[in-house]
Coordinates of N, CA and C in Angstrom, one line a residue:
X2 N 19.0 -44.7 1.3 CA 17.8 -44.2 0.6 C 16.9 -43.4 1.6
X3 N 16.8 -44.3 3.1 CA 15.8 -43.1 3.7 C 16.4 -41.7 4.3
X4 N 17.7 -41.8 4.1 CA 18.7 -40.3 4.4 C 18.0 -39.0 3.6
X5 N 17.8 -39.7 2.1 CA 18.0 -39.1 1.0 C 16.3 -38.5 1.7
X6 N 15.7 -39.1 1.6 CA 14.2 -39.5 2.2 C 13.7 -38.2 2.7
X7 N 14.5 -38.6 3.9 CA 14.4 -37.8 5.0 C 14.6 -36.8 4.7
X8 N 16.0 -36.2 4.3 CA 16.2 -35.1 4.4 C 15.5 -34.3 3.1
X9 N 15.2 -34.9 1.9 CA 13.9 -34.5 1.1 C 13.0 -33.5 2.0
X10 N 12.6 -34.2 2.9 CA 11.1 -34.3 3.8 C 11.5 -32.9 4.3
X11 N 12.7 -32.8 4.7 CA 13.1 -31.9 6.1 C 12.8 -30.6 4.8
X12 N 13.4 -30.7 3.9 CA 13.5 -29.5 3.6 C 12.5 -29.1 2.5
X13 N 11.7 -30.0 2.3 CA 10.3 -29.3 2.1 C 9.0 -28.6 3.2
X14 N 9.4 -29.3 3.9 CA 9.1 -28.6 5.3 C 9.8 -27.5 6.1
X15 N 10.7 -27.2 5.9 CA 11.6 -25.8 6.4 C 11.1 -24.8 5.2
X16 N 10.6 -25.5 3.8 CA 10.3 -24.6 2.8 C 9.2 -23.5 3.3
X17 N 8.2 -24.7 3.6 CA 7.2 -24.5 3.7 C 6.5 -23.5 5.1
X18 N 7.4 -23.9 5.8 CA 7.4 -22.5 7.0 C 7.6 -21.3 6.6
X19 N 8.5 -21.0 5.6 CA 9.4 -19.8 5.4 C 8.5 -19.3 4.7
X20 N 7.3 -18.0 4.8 CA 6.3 -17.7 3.9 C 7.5 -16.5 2.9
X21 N 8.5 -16.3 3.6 CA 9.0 -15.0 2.6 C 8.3 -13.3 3.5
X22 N 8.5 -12.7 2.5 CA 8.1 -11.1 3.1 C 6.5 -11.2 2.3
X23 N 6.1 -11.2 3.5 CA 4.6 -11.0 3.8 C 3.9 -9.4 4.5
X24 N 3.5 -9.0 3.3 CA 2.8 -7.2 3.2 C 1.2 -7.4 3.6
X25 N 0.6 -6.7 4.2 CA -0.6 -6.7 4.4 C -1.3 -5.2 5.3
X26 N -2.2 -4.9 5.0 CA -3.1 -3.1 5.3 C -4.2 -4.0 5.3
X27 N -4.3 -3.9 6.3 CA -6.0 -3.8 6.7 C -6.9 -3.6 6.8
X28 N -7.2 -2.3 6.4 CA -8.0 -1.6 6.0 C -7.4 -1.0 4.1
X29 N -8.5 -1.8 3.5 CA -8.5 -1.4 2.2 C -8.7 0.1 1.8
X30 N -9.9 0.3 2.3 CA -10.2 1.3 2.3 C -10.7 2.6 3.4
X31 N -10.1 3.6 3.2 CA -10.4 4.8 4.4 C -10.7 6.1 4.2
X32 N -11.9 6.1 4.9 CA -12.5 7.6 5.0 C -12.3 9.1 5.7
X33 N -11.5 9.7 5.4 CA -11.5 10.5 6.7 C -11.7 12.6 6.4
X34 N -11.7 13.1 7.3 CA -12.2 14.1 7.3 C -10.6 14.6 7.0
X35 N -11.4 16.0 6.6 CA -10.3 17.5 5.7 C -9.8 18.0 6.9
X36 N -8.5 18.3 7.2 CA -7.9 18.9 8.0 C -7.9 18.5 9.7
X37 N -8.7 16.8 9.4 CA -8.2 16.3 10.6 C -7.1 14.8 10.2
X38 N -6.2 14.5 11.5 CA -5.3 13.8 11.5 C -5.7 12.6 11.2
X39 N -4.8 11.3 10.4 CA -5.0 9.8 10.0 C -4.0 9.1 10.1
X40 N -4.3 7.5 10.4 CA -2.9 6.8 10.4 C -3.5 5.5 9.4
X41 N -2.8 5.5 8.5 CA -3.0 4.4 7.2 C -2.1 3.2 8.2
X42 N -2.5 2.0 8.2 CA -2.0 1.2 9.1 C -1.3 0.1 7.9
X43 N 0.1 -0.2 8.1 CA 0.6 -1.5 7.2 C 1.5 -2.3 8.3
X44 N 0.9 -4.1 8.1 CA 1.8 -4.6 9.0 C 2.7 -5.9 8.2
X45 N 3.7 -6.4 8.7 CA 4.2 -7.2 7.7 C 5.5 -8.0 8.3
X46 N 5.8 -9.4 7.7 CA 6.4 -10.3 8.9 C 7.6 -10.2 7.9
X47 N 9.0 -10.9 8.0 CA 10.1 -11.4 7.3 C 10.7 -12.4 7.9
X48 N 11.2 -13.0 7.4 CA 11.9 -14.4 7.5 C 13.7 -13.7 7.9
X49 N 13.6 -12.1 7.0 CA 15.2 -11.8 7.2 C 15.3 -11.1 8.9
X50 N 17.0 -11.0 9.0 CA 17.2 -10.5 10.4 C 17.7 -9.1 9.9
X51 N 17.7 -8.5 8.6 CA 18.3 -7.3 8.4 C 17.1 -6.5 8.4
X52 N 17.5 -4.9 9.1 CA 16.4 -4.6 8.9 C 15.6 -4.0 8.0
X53 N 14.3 -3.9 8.0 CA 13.2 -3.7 6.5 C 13.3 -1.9 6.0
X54 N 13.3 -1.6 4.7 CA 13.2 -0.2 4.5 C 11.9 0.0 4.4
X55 N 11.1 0.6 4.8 CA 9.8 0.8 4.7 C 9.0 2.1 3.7
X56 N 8.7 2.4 2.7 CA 8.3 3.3 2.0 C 6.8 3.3 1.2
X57 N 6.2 4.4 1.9 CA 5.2 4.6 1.1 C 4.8 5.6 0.4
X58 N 4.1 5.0 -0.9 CA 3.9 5.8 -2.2 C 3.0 5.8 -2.3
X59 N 2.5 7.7 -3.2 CA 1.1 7.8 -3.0 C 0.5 8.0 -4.7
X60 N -0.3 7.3 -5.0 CA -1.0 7.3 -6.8 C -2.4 8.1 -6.6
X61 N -2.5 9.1 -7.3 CA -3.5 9.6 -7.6 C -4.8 8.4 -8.2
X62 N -5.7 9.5 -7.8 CA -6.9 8.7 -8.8 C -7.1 8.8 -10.1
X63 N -7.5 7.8 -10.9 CA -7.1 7.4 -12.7 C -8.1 9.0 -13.1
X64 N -9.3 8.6 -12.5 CA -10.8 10.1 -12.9 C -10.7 10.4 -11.5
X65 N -12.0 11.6 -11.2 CA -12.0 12.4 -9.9 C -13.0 11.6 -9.1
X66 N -12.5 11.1 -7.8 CA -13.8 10.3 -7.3 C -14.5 11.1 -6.1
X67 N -14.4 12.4 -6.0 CA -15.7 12.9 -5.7 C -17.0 13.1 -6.4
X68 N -16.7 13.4 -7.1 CA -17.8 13.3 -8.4 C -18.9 12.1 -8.2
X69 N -18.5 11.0 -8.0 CA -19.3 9.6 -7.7 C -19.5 9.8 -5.9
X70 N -18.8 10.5 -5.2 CA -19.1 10.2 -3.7 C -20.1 11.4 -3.7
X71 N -20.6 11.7 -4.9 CA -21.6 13.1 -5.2 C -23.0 12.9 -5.8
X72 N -22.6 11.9 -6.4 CA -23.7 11.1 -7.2 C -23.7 11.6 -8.2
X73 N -22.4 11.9 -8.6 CA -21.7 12.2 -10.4 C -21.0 11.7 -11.4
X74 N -21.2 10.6 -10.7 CA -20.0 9.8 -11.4 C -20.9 9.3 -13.1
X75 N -19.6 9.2 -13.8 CA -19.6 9.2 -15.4 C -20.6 8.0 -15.8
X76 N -21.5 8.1 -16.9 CA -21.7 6.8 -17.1 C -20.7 5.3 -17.9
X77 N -20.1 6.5 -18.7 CA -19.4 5.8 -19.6 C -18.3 5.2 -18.6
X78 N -18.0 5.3 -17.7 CA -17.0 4.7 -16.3 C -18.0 3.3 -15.7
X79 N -19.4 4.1 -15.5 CA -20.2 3.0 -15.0 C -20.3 2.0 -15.9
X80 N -20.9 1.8 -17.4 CA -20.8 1.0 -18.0 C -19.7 0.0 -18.3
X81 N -18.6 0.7 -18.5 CA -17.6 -0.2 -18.5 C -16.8 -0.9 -17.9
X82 N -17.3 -0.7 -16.1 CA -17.0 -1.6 -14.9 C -18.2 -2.2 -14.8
X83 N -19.4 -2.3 -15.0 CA -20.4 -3.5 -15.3 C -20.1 -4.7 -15.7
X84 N -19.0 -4.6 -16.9 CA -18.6 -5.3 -17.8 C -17.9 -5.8 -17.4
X85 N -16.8 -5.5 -16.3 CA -15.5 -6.0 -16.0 C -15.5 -5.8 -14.3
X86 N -16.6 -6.5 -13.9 CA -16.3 -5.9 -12.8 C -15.2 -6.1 -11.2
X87 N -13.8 -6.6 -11.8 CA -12.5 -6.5 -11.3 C -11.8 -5.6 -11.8
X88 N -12.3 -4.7 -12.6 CA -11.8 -3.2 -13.1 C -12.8 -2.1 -12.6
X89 N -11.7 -1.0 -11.9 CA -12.1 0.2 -11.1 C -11.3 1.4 -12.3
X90 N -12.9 2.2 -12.6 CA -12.4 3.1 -13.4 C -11.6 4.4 -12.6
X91 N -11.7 4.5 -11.2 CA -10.8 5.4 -10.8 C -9.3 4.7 -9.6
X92 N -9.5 3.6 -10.2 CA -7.9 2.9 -9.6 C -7.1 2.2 -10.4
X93 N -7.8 2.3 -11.2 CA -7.0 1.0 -12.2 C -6.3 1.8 -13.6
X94 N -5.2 1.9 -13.5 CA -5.0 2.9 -15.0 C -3.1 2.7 -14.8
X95 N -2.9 3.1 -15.8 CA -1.2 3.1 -16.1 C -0.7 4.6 -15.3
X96 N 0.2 4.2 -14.6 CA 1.1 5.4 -13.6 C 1.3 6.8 -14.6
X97 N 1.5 6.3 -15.4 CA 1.7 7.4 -16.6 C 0.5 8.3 -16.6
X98 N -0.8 7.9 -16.3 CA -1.6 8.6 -16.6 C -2.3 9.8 -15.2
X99 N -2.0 8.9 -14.1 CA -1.8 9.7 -12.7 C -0.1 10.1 -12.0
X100 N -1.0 11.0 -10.9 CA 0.5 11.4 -10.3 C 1.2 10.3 -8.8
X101 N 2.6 9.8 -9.0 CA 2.8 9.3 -8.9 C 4.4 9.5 -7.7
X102 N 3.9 10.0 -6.1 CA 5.3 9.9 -5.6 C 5.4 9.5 -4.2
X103 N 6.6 9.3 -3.6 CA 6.8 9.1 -2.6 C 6.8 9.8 -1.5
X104 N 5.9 9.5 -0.4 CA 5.2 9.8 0.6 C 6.5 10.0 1.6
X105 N 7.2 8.9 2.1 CA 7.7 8.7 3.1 C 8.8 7.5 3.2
X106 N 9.7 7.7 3.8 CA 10.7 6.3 3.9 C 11.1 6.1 5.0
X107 N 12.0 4.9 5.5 CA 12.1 4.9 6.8 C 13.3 3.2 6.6
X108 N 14.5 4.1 7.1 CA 15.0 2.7 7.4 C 15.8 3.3 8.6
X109 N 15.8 2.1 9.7 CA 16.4 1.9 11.2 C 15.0 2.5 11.8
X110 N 15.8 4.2 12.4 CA 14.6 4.8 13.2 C 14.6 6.1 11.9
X111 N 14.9 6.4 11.0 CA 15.5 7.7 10.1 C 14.4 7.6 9.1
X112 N 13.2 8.9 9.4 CA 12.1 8.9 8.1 C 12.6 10.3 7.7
X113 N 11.9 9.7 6.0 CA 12.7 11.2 5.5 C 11.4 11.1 4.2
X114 N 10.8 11.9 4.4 CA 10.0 12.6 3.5 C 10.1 12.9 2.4
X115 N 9.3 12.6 1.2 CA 9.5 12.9 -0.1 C 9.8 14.5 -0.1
X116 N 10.1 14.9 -1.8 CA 10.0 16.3 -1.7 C 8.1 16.8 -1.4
X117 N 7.3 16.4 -2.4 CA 5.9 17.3 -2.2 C 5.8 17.1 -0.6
X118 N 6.2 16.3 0.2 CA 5.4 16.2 1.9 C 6.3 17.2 2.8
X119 N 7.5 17.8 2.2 CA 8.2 18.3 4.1 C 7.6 19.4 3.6
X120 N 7.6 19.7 5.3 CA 7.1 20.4 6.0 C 5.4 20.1 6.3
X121 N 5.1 19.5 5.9 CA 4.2 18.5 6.4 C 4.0 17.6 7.4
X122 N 3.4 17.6 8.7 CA 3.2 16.6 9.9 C 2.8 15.1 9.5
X123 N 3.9 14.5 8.6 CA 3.6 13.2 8.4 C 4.9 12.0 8.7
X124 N 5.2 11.3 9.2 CA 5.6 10.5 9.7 C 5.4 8.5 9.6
X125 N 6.2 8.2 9.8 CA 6.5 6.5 10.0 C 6.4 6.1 11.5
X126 N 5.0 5.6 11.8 CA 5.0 5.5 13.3 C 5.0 3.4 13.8
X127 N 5.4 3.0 14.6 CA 5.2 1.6 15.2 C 6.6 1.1 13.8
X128 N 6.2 -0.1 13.1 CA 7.0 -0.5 12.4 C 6.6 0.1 10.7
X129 N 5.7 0.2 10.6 CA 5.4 0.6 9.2 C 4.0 1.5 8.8
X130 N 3.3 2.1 9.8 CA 2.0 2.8 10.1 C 2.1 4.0 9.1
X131 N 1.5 5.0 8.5 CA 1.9 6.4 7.9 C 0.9 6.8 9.1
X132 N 1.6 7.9 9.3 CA 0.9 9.0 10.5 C 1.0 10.2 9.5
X133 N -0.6 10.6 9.1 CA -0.4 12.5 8.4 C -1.3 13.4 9.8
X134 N -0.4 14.0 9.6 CA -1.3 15.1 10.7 C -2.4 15.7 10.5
X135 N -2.3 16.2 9.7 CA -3.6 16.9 9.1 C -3.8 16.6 7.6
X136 N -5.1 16.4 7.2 CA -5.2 15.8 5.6 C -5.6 17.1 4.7
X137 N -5.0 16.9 3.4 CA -5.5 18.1 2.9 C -6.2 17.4 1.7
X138 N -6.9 18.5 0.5 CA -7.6 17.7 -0.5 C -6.8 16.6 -1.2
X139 N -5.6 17.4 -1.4 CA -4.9 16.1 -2.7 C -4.2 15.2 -2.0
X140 N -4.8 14.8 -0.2 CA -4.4 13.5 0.2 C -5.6 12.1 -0.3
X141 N -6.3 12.6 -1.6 CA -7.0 11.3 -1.1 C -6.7 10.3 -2.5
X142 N -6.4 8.9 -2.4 CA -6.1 8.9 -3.4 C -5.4 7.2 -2.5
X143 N -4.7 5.9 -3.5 CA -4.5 5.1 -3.4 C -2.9 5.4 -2.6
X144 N -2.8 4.4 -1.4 CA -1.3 4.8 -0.5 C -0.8 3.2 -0.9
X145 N 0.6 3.0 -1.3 CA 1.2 1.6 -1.3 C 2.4 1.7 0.0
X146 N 2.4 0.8 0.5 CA 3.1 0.4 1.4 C 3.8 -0.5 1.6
X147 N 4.9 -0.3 0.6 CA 6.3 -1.2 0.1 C 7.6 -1.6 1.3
X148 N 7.5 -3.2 1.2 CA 8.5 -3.0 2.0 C 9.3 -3.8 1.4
X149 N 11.2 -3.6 2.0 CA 12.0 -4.4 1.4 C 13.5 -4.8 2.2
X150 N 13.9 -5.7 1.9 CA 14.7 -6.3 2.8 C 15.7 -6.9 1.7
X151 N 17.0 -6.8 2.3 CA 18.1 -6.9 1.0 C 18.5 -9.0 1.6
X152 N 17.9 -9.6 2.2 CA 17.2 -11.0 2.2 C 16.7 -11.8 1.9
X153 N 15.4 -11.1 2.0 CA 13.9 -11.4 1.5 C 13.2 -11.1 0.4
X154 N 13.8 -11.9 -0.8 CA 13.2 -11.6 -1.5 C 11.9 -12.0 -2.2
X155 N 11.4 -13.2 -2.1 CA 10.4 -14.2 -1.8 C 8.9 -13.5 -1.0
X156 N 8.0 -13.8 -1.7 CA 6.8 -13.2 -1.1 C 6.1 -12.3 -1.7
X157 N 5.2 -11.7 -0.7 CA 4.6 -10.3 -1.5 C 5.2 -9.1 -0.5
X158 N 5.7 -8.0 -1.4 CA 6.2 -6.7 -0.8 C 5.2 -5.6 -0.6
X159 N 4.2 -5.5 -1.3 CA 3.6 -4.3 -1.2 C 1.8 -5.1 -0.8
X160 N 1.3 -3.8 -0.2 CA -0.4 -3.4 -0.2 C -0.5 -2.3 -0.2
X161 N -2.3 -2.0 -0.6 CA -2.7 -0.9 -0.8 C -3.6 -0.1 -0.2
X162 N -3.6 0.9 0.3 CA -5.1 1.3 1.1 C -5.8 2.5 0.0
X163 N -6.8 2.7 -0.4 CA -7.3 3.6 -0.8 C -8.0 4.6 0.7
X164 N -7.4 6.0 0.1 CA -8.2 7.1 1.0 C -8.8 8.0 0.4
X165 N -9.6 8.8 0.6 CA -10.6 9.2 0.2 C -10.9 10.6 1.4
X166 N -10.4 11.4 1.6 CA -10.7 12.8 2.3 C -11.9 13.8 1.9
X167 N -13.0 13.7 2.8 CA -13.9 14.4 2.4 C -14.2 15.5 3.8
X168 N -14.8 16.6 2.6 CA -15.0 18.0 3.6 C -16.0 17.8 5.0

């Protein structure tokens, strides 16, 4: 019985080490200037030895959020995040309703660019970082940074940085 015990023990505790694939950006949110360079930072641990594909996707904003970094923003937006205020009327909406694609991918050392980015100075730098060289307007907007491992499937895979490019 204390085998049985024991070994219970053991392996709720090996459980409990093993967090799974763990996603995390640290900076939620980022500011940066029109036509100068940015690096969206994403870091993230795994339990697997195979290695991670790293891809990030870029979602437009639900409404236009300059408008509000203008001191335009809608009321009927304001009102109804009053009400709910864990709902963002320019982040929160069905993919369907914004534009919706992939930035960048990267498995081994091999990044390979969506179609809208080549020819674009943007890149996969350290283990999962996006490096854009120079930002243009329709960079600003929510970045996810998905990771996945044919392992690990346990955990959380993705976070999100909002950016925000202003002149």
């Amino acid at each position: 019985m204390d085998r049985v015990l024991l070994r219970w023990i053991s392996l709720f505790w090996l459980t409990a080490m093993v967090e799974g694939l763990q996603v995390t950006v640290p900076d939620k949110k980022k500011v940066a200037m029109l036509f100068q360079p940015t690096v969206l930072r994403c870091h993230f641990s795994t339990s697997s030895h195979q290695p991670a594909v790293v891809q990030w996707k870029f979602k437009s904003y639900c409404q236009d959020r300059m408008g509000e970094s203008l001191g335009m923003s809608s009321t009927r937006a304001q009102s109804l995040s009053k009400r709910n205020l864990e709902w963002d009327p320019y982040l929160d909406c069905l993919d369907s309703r914004r534009t919706v694609r992939v930035v960048a991918s990267k498995q081994g050392s091999t990044v390979t660019l969506g179609d809208f980015y080549r020819g674009r100075e943007i890149t996969i730098v350290h283990d999962a970082d996006l490096q854009i060289g120079k930002l243009m307007w329709g960079d600003s907007g929510l970045y996810y940074c998905i990771i996945t491992t044919p392992d690990d499937l346990e955990g959380k895979n993705e976070d999100s940085v909002e950016l925000l490019v202003l002149e």
